Short mmCIF file of C-alpha atoms in Angstrom, two decimals:
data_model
loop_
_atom_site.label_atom_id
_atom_site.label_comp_id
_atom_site.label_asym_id
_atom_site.label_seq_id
_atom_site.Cartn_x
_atom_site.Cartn_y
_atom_site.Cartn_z
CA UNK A 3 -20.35 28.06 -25.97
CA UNK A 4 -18.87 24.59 -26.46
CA UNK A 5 -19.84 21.55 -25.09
CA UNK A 6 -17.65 20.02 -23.71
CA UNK A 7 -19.81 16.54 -22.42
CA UNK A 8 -20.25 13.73 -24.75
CA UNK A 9 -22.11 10.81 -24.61
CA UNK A 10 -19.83 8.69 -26.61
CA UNK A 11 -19.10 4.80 -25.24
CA UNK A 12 -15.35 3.67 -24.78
CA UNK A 13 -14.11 0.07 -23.89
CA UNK A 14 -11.30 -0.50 -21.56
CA UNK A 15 -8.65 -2.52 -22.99
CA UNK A 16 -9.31 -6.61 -21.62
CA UNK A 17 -5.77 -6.46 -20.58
CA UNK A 18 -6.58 -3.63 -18.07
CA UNK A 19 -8.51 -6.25 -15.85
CA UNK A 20 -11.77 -3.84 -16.48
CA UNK A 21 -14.22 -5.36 -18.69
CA UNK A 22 -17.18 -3.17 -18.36
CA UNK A 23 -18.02 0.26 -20.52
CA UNK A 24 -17.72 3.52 -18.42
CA UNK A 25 -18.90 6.72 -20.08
CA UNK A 26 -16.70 9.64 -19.47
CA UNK A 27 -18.29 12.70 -18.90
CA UNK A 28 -15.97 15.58 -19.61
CA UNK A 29 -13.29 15.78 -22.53
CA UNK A 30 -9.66 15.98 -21.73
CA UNK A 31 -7.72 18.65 -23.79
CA UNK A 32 -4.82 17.36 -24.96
CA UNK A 33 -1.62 18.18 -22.54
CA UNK A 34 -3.93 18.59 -19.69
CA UNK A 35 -3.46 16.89 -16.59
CA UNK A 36 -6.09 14.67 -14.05
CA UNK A 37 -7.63 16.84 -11.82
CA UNK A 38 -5.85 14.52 -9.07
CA UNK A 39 -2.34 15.74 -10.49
CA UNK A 40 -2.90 19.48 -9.03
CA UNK A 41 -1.06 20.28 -5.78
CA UNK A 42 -2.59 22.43 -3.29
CA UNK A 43 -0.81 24.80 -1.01
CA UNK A 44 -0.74 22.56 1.96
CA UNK A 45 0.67 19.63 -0.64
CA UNK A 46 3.12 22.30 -1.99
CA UNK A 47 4.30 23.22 1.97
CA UNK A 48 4.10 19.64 2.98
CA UNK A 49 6.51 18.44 0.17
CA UNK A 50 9.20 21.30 0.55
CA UNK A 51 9.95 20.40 4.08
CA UNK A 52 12.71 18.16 5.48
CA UNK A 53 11.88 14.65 5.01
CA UNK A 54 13.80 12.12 7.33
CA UNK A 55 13.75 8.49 7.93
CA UNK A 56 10.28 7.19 9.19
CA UNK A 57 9.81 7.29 13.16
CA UNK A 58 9.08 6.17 15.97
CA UNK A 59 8.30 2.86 15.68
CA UNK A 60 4.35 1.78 14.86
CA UNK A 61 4.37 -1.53 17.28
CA UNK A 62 1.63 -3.37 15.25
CA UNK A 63 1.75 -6.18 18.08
CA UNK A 64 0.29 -3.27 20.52
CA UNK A 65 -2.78 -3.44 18.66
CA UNK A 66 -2.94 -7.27 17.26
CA UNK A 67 -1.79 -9.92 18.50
CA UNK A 68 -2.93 -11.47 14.60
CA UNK A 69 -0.13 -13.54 13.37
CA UNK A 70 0.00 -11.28 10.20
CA UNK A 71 0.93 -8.16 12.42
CA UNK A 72 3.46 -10.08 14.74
CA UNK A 73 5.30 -11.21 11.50
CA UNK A 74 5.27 -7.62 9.98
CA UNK A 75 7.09 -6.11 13.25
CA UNK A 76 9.60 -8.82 13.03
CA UNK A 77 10.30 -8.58 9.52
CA UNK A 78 9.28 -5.14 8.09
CA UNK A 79 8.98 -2.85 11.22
CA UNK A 80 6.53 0.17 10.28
CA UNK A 81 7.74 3.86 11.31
CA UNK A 82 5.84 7.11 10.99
CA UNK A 83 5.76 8.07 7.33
CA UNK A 84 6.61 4.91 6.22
CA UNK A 85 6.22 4.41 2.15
CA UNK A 86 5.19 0.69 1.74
CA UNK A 87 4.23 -1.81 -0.86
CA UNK A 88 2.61 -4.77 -0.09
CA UNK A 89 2.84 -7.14 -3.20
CA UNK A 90 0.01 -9.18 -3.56
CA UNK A 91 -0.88 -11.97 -6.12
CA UNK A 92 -4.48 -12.85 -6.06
CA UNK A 93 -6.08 -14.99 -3.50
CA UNK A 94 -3.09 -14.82 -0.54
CA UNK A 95 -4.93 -12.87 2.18
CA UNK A 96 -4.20 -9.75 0.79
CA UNK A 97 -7.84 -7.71 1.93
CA UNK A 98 -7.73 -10.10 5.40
CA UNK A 99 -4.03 -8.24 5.59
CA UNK A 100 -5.31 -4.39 4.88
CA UNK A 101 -8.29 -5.02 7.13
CA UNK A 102 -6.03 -6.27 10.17
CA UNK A 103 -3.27 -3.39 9.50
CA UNK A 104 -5.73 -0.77 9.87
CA UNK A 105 -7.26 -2.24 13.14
CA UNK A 106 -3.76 -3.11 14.71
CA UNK A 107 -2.82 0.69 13.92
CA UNK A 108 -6.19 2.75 15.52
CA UNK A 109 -5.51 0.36 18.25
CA UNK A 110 -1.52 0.75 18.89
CA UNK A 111 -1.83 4.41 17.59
CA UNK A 112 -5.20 6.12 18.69
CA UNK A 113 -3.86 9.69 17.88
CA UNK A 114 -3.11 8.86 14.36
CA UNK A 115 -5.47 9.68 11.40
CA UNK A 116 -6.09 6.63 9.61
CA UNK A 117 -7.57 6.50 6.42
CA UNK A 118 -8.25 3.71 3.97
CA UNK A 119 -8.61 4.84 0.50
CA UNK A 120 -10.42 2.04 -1.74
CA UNK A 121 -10.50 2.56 -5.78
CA UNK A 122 -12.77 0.21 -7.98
CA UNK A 123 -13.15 -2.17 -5.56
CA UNK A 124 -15.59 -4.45 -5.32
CA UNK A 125 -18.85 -3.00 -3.56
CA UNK A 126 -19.38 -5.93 -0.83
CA UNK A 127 -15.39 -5.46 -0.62
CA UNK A 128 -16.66 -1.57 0.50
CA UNK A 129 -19.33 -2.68 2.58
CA UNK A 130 -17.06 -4.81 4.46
CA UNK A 131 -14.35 -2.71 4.93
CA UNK A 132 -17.18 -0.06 6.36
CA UNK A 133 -18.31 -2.22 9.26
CA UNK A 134 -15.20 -3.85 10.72
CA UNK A 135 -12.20 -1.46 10.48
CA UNK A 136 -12.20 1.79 12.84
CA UNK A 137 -10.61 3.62 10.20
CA UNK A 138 -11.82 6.73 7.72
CA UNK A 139 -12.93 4.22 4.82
CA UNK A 140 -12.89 6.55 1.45
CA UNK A 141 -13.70 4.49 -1.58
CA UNK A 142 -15.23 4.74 -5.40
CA UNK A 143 -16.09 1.24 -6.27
CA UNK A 144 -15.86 -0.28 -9.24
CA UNK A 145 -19.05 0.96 -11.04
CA UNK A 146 -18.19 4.35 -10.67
CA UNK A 147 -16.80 6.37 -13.74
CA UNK A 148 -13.10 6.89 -13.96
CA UNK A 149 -13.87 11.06 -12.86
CA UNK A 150 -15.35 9.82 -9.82
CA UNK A 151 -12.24 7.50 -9.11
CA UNK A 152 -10.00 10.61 -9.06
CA UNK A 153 -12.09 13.05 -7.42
CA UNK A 154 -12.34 11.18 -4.14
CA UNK A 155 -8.15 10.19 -4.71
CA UNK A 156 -7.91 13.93 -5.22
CA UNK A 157 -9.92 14.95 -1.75
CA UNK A 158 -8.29 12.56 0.11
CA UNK A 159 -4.55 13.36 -0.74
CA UNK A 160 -5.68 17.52 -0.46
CA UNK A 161 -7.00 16.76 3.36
CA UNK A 162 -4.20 14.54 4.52
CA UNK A 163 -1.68 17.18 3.01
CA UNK A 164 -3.52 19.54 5.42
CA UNK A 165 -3.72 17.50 8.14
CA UNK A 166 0.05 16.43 8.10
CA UNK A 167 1.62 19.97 6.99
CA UNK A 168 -0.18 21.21 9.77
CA UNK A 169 1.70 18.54 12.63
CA UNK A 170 -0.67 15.25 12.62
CA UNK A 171 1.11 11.93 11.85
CA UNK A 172 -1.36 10.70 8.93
CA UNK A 173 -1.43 6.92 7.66
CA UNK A 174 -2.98 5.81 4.30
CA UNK A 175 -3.90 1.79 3.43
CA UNK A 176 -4.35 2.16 -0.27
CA UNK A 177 -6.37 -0.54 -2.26
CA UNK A 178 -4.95 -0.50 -4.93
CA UNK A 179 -1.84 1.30 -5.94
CA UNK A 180 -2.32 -0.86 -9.31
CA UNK A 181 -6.04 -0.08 -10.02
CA UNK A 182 -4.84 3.55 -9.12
CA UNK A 183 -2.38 3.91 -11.87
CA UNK A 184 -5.01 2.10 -14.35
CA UNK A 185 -7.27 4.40 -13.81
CA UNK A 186 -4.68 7.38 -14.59
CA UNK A 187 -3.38 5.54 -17.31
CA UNK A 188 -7.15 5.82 -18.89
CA UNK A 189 -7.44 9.23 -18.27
CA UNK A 190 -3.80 10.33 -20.18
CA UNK A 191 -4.18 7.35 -22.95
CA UNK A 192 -2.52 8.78 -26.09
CA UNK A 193 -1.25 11.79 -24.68
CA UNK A 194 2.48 10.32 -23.90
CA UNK A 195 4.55 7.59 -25.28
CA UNK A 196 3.33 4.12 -24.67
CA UNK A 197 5.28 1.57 -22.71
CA UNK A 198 4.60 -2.07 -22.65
CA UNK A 199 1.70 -3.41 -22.10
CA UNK A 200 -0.33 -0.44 -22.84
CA UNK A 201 0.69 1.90 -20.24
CA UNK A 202 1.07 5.60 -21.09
CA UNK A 203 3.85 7.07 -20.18
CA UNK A 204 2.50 9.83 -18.35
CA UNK A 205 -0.05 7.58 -16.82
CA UNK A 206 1.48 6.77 -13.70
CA UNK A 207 2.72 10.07 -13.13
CA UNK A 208 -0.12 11.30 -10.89
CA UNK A 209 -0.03 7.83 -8.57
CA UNK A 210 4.06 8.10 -8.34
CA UNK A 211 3.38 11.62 -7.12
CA UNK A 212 0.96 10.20 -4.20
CA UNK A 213 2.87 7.69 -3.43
CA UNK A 214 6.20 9.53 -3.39
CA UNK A 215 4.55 12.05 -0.94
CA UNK A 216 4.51 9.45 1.84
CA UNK A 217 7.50 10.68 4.12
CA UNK A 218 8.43 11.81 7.74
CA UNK A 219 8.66 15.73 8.30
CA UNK A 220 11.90 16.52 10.82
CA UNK A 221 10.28 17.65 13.65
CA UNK A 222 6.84 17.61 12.56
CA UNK A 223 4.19 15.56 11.20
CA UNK A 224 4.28 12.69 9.18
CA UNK A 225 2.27 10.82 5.91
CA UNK A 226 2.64 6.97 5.60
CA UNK A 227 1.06 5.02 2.49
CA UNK A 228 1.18 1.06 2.90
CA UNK A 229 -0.47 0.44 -0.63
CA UNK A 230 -1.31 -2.59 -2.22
CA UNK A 231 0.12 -3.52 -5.81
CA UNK A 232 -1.19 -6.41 -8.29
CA UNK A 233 1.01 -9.07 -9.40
CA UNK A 234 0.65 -12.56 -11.11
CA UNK A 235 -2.75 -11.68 -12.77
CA UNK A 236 -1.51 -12.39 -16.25
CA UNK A 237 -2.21 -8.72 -17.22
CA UNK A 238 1.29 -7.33 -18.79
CA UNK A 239 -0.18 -3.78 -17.83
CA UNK A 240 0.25 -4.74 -14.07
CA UNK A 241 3.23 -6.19 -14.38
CA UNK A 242 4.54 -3.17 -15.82
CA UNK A 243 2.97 -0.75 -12.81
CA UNK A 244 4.83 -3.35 -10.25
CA UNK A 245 8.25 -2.69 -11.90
CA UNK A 246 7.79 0.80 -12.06
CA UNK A 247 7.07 1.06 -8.59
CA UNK A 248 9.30 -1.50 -7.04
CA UNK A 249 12.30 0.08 -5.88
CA UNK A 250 10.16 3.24 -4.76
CA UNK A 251 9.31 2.30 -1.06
CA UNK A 252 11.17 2.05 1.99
CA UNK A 253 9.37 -1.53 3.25
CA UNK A 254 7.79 -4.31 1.15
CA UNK A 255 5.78 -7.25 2.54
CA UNK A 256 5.69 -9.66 -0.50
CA UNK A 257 2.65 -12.36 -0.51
CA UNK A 258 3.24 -15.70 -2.04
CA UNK A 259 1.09 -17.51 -4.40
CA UNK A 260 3.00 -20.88 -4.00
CA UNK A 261 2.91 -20.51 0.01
CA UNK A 262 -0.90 -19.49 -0.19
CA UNK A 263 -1.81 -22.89 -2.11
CA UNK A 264 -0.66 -24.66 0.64
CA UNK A 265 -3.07 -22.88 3.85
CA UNK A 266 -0.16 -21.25 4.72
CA UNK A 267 -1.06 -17.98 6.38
CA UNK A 268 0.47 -15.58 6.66
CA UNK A 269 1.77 -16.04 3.08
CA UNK A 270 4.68 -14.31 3.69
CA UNK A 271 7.82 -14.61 1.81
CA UNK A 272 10.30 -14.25 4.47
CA UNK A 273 13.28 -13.69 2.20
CA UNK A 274 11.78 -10.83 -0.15
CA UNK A 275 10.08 -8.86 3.28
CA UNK A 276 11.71 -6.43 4.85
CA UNK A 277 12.33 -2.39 5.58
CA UNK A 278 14.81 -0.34 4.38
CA UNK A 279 17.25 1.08 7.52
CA UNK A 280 14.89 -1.43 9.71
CA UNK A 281 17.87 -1.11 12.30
CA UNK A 282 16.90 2.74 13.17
CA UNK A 283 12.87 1.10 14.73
CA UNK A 284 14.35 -1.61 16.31
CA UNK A 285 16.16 -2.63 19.94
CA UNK A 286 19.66 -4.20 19.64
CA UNK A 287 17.83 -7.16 21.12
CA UNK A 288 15.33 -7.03 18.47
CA UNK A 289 18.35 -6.75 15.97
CA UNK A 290 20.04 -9.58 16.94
CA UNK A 291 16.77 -11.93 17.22
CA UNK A 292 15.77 -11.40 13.82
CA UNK A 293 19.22 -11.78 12.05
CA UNK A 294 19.34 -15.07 13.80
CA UNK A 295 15.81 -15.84 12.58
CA UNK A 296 16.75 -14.80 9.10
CA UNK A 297 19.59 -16.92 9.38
CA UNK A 298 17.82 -20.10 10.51
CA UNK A 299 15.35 -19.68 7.67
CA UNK A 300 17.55 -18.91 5.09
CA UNK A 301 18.49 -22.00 3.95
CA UNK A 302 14.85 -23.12 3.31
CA UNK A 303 12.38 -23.12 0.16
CA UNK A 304 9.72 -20.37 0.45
CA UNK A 305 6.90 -21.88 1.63
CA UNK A 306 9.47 -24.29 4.26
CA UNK A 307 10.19 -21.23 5.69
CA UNK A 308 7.24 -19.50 5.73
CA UNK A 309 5.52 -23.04 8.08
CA UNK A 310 8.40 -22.39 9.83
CA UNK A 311 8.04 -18.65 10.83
CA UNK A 312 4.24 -19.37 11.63
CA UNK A 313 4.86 -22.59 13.97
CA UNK A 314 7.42 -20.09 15.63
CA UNK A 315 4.85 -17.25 15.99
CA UNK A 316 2.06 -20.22 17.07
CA UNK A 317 4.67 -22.03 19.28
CA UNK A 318 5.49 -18.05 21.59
CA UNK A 319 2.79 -16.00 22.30
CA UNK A 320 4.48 -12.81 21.71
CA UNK A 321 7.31 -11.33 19.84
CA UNK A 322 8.90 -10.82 23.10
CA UNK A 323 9.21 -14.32 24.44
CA UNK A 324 9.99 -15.50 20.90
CA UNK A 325 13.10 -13.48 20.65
CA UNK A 326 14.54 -14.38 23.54
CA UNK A 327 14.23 -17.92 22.82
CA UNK A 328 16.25 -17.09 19.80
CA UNK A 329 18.58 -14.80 21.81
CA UNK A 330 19.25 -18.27 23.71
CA UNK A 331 20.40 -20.50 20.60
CA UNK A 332 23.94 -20.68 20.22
#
């Protein structure tokens, strides 16, 4: 019988953004895929059905009245199913951001599973997470091994395909898309042609699949993702994973460095936020408000704009009143 454990040491690339050893604990023939790449029957049955532009409406305001939330229904609306990036660089609010999300959604939408899926994150970053959001918190921080990573991926994505081929309108906050595909990209090193920056070609194929998956069934349930991706950490390898999954959502929220370093907050970059078909979740009144509020800011620098947008959302206590002050410019 062969044994197929070894106890053999391997260093993750600098570039990666992991520094420490990690011992994996089963070979990988070559050609075979991550555990986390095999589709169950529910997946199989979720994925075949219709698929249809994300609805209704998630009103994040219902739950929060956070700035953060307030800006994301005026800018990117979230539907049902939704498929979201939010593009973070580091330090601009981006855990403050996942943490209100999740409590603005199990408050606007109590009949919605919410789940918050956490890979190699920091373990106070867990612990956190744990005690102040209402939501199912599945994680593998960043001491686990790699295996570990994508077994509780894996578990996740097989339950929510269950849950959601079966009629329940599922929502995922994944921290982080980026770390995700990293730890894929480990797991298939050498076994596909390399792109820049060290990524293996058939690295990211497992974390386009989950992502991907995130869609509205026509008259049934639904599976959003809103997932966090990495940018500006000087890693090429990240940079990489944000081009190859830019382009695949239907809403971005894009954080700003350059608004960040001045206490702006929300850090949003007004101009590169939005949702794709935003006019099918929102009134005509809502419509009309924001293209005027688009219009007023366009002109401006990022982070003019952005001190703008928050001394607006400051200035009206709700979306509501703010709109209709808009709705009253000429």
């Amino acid at each position: 019988m062969n044994d197929r454990y070894h106890d053999r040491f391997r260093r993750r690339p600098d570039r990666s953004g992991f520094g420490a050893p990690f011992r994996p604990s089963r070979r990988t023939d070559p050609g075979a895929r991550p555990q986390g790449s095999r589709q169950n029957e529910s997946a199989r049955s979720f994925l075949s059905k219709v698929s249809v532009d994300p609805s209704p409406r998630i009103c994040l305001e219902k739950g929060s009245r956070e700035l953060t939330m307030r800006a994301m229904d005026l800018l990117c609306p979230l539907g049902r199913g939704q498929r979201g990036l939010i593009v973070a660089p580091p330090t601009c609010g981006k855990t403050t951001l996942l943490k209100h999300l999740c409590q603005a959604i199990t408050q606007a939408e109590p009949s919605m599973k919410v789940y918050c899926l956490l890979i190699d994150e920091r373990p106070e970053e867990v612990t956190d997470f744990k005690r102040t959001v209402k939501a199912d918190v599945r994680w593998s921080s960043v001491d686990q091994p790699y295996e570990n990573h994508v077994r509780v991926a894996d578990e996740l994505m097989n339950q929510v395909y269950r849950e959601a081929d079966g009629g329940a309108d599922v929502m995922i906050l994944l921290d982080s898309l980026t770390r995700l595909a990293r730890v894929h990209n480990t797991g298939t090193r050498g076994q596909g042609r390399t792109l820049s920056g060290g990524v293996d070609a058939r690295g990211l194929e497992v974390p386009r699949r989950i992502f991907g998956s995130a869609r509205k069934i026509e008259n049934g349930g639904s599976l959003g993702i809103l997932a966090t991706v990495l940018v500006e950490t000087g890693s090429r390898m990240d940079d990489v994973i944000f081009q190859e999954f830019k382009g695949t959502g239907n809403m971005e929220i894009v954080l700003s460095r350059e608004i960040a370093s001045r206490r702006i907050y929300p850090a949003v970059h007004v101009g590169d936020t939005g949702t794709r078909k935003e006019e099918l979740l929102m009134t005509p009144e809502e419509k009309e408000g924001t293209r005027k509020l688009r219009a007023g800011l366009a002109g401006m620098s990022p982070p003019e704009a952005a001190r703008t947008f928050v001394g607006l959302l400051e200035k009206f206590p709700t979306n509501g009143e703010l709109l209709k002050a808009l709705k009253a410019q000429v």
